[in-house]
Short mmCIF file of C-alpha atoms in Angstrom, two decimals:
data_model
loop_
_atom_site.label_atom_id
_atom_site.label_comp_id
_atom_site.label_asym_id
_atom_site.label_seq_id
_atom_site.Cartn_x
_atom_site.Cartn_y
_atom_site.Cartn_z
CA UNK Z 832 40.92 129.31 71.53
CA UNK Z 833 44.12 129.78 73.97
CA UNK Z 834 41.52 130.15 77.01
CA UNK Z 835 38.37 129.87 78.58
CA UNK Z 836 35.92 132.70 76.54
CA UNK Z 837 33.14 133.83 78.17
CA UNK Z 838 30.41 136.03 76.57
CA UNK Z 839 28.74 138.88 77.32
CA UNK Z 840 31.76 139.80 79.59
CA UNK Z 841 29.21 142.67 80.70
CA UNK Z 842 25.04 142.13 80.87
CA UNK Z 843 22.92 144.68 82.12
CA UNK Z 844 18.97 143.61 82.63
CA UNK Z 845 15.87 144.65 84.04
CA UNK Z 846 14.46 142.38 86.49
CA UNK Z 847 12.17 139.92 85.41
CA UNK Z 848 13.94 139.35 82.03
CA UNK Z 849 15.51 135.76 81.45
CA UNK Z 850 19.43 136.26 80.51
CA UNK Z 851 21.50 133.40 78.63
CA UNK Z 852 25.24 133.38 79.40
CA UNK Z 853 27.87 131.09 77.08
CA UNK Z 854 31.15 129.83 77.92
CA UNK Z 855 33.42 128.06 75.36
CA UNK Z 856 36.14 126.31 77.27
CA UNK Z 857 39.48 124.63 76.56
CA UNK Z 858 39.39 122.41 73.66
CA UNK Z 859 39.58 118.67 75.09
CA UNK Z 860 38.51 119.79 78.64
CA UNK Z 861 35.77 117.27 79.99
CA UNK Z 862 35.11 119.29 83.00
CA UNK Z 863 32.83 122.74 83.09
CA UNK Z 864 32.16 124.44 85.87
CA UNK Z 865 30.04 127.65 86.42
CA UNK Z 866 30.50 129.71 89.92
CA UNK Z 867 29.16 132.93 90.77
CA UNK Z 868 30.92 135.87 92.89
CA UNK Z 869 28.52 138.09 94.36
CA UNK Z 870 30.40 141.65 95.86
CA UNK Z 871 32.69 140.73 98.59
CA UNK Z 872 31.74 137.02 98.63
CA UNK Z 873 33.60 134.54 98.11
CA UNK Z 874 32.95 131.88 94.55
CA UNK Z 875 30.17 130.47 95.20
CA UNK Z 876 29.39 126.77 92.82
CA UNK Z 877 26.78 126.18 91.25
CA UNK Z 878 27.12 123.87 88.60
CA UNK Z 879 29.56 121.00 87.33
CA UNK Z 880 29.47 118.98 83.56
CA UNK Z 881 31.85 116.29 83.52
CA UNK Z 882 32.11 114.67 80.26
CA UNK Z 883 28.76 112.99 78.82
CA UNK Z 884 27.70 111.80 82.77
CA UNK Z 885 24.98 113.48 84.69
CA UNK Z 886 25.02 117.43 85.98
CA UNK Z 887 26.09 118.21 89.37
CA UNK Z 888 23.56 121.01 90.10
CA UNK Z 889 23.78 120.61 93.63
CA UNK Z 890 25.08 124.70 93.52
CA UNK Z 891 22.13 125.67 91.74
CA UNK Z 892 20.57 128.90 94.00
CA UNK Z 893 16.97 128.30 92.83
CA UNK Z 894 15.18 126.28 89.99
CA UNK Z 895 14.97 129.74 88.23
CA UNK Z 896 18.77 128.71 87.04
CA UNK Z 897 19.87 125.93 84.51
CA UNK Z 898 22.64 125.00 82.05
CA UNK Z 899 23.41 123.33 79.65
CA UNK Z 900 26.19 121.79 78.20
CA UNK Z 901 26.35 119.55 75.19
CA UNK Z 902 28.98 116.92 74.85
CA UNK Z 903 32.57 118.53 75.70
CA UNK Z 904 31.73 122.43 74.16
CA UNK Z 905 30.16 125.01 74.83
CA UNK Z 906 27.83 125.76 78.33
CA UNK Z 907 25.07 128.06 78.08
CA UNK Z 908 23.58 129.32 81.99
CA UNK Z 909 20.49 130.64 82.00
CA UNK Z 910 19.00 132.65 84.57
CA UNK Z 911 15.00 133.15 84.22
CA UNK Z 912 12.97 136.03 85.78
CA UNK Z 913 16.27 137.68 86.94
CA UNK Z 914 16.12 139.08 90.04
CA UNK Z 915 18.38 141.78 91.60
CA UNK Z 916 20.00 139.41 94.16
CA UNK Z 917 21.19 137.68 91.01
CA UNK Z 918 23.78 140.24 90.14
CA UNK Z 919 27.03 139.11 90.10
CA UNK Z 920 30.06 137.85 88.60
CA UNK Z 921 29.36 134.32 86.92
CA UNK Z 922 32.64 132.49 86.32
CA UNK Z 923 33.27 129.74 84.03
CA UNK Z 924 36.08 127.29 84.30
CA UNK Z 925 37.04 124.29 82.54
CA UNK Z 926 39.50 121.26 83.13
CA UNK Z 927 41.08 118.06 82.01
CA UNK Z 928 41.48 114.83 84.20
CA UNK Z 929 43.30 116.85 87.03
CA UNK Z 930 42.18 119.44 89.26
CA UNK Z 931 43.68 122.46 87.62
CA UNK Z 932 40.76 124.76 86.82
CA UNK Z 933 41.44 127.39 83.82
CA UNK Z 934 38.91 130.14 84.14
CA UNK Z 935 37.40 132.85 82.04
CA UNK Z 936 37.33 136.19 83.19
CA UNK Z 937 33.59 136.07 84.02
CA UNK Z 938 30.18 137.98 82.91
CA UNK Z 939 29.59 140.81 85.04
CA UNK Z 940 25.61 140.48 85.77
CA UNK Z 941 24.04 143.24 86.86
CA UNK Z 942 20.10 143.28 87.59
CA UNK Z 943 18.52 146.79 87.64
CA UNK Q 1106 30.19 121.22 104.85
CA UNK Q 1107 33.81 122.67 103.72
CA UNK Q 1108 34.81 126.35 104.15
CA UNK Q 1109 37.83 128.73 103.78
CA UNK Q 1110 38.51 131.75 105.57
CA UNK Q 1111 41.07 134.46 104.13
CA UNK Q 1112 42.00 137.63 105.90
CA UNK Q 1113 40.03 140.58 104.65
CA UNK Q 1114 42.25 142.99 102.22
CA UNK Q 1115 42.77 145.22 101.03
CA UNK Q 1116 46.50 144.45 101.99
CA UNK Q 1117 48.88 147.93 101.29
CA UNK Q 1118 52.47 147.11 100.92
CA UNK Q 1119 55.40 148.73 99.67
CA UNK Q 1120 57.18 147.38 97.01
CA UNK Q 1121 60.08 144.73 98.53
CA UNK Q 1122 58.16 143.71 101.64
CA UNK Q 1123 57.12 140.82 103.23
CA UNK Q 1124 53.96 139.48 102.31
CA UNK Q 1125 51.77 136.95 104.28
CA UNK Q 1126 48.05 136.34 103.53
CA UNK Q 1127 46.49 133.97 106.15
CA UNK Q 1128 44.04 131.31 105.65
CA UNK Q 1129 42.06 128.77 107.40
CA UNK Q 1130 39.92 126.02 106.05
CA UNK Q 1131 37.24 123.58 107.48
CA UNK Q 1132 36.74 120.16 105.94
CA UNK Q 1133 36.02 116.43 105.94
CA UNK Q 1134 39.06 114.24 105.13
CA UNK Q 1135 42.01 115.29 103.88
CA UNK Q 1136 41.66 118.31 101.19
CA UNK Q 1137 43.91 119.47 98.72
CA UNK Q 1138 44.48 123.41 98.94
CA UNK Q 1139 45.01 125.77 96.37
CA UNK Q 1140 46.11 129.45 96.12
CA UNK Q 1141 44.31 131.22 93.11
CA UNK Q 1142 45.39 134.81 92.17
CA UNK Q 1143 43.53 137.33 89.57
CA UNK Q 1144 45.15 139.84 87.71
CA UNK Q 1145 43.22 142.86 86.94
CA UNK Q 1146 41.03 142.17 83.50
CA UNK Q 1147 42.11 138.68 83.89
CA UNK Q 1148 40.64 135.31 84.75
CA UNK Q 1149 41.56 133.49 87.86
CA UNK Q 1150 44.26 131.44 87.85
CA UNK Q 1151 45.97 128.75 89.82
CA UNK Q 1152 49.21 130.00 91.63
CA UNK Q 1153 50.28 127.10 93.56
CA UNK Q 1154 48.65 123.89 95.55
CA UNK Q 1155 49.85 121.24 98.27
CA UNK Q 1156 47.59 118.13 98.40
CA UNK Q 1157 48.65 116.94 101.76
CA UNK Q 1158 49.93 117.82 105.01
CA UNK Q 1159 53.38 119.54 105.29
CA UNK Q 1160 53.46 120.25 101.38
CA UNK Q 1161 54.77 122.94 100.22
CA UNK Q 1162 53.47 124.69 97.30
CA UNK Q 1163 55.78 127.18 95.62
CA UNK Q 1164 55.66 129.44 92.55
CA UNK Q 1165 56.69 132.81 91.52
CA UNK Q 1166 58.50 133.50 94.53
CA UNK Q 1167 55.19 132.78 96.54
CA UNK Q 1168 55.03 129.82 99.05
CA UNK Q 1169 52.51 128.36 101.59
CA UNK Q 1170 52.64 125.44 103.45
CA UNK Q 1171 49.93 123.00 104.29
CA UNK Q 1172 49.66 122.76 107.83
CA UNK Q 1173 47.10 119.89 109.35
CA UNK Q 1174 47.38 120.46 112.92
CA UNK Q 1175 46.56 124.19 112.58
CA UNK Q 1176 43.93 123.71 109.37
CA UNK Q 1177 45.81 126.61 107.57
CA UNK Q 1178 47.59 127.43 104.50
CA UNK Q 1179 48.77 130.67 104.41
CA UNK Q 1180 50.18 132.80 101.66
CA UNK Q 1181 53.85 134.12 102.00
CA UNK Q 1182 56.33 136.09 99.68
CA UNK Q 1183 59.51 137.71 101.21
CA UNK Q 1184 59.84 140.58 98.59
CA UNK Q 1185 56.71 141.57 96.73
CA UNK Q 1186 56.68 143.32 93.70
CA UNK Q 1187 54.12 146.19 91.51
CA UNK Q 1188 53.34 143.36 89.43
CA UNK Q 1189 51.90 140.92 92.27
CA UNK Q 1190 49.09 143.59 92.77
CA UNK Q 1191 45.85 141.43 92.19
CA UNK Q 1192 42.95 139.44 94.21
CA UNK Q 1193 43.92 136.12 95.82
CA UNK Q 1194 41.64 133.37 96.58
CA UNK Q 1195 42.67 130.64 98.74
CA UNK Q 1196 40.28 127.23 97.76
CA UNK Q 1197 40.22 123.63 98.67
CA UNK Q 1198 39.23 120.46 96.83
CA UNK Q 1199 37.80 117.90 98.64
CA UNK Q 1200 38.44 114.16 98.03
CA UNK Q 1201 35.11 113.19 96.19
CA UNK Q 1202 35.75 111.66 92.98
CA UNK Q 1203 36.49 115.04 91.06
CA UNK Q 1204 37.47 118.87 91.95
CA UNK Q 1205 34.52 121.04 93.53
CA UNK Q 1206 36.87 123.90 94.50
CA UNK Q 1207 35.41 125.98 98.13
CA UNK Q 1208 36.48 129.17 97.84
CA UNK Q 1209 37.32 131.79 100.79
CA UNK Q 1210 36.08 135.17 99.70
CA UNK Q 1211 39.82 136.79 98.15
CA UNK Q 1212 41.70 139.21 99.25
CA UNK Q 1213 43.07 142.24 97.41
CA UNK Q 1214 46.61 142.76 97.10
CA UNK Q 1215 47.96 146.34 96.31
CA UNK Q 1216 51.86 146.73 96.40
CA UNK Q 1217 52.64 150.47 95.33
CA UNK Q 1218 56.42 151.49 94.33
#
């Protein structure tokens, strides 16, 4: 596609259930990042995939979260035993060599 | 570690005013900046970046200026419009083999006619 597609765009759960987000980025962009925007904070990183080289999870909140990312597609984030300090927006962005970031317009979590 | 601080919106303007959104960063080395803006229903996307001191980053009528000595890069347009109603995010980059954007918090811009 044109953009960065991320899916659901809207997720409500009940706390305790696990919840799988998916981004598809830009076709040919080695970089994938995930953030997450909790109300009136600022983005907040969690993860980074660049190319076939080891995860930067240094963002990761708690070992409840994890992604994947195989080759240069599609990232799944999961979240496990969601709790309701997980609700937020989760943003996905992708890039080439540079440091232009194109991002999706985000899954709106929300943990009841 | 790095951080950016934006002013807190929202920001109310008329349409035709002057616009400035400040913010201030904190980091190691020498940091590229960025100004991000989203659109209502949209993703985030970049609106203009300076990579060193005294750059200038321009686009859409919007400017800011890197400024070293003052650790700021603050958002200015002289004659906003309906259309430039959105969130902006100021972000850095730091220098560490590959772009971990910091992002201040964003601040809401509505311009009404």
């Amino acid at each position: 596609g044109a953009g960065v597609s991320q899916s659901p765009s809207n997720k409500v759960t009940e706390k305790g259930k696990d919840v799988e987000l998916r981004c598809d980025p830009i076709s040919g962009h080695t970089a994938l990042y995930w953030y997450r925007q909790r109300l009136g904070q600022g983005l907040e990183f969690l993860i980074y995939f660049q190319g076939n080289s080891a995860p930067d999870k240094s963002g990761l909140p708690s070992d409840r979260f994890s992604a994947e990312r195989t080759g240069e597609s599609v990232s799944t984030l999961t979240i496990q035993r969601t709790q309701q300090e997980d609700s937020a927006v989760y943003l996905c962005a992708s890039s080439s060599r540079n440091e232009k970031l194109f991002f999706g317009s985000g899954t709106q979590l929300s943990v009841l | 570690g790095n951080s950016v601080t934006q002013m807190e919106g929202p920001v109310t303007l008329s349409e035709e005013a002057f616009l400035t959104i400040n913010c201030t960063y904190t980091a190691t080395g020498y940091p590229s900046l960025f100004w991000y803006v989203q659109y209502p229903g949209e993703g985030l996307q970049l609106l203009l970046k300076a990579t060193k001191a005294d750059d200038k980053g321009s686009n859409k009528g919007f400017e800011a200026t890197y400024r070293k000595e003052t650790t700021s890069f603050h958002l200015e347009k002289g004659s906003v419009q309906v259309s430039d109603s959105a969130v902006y995010f100021c972000a850095l980059s730091d220098r560490s083999g590959y772009s971990t954007l910091t992002f201040g918090k964003g601040t809401m811009l509505l311009v009404s006619p």
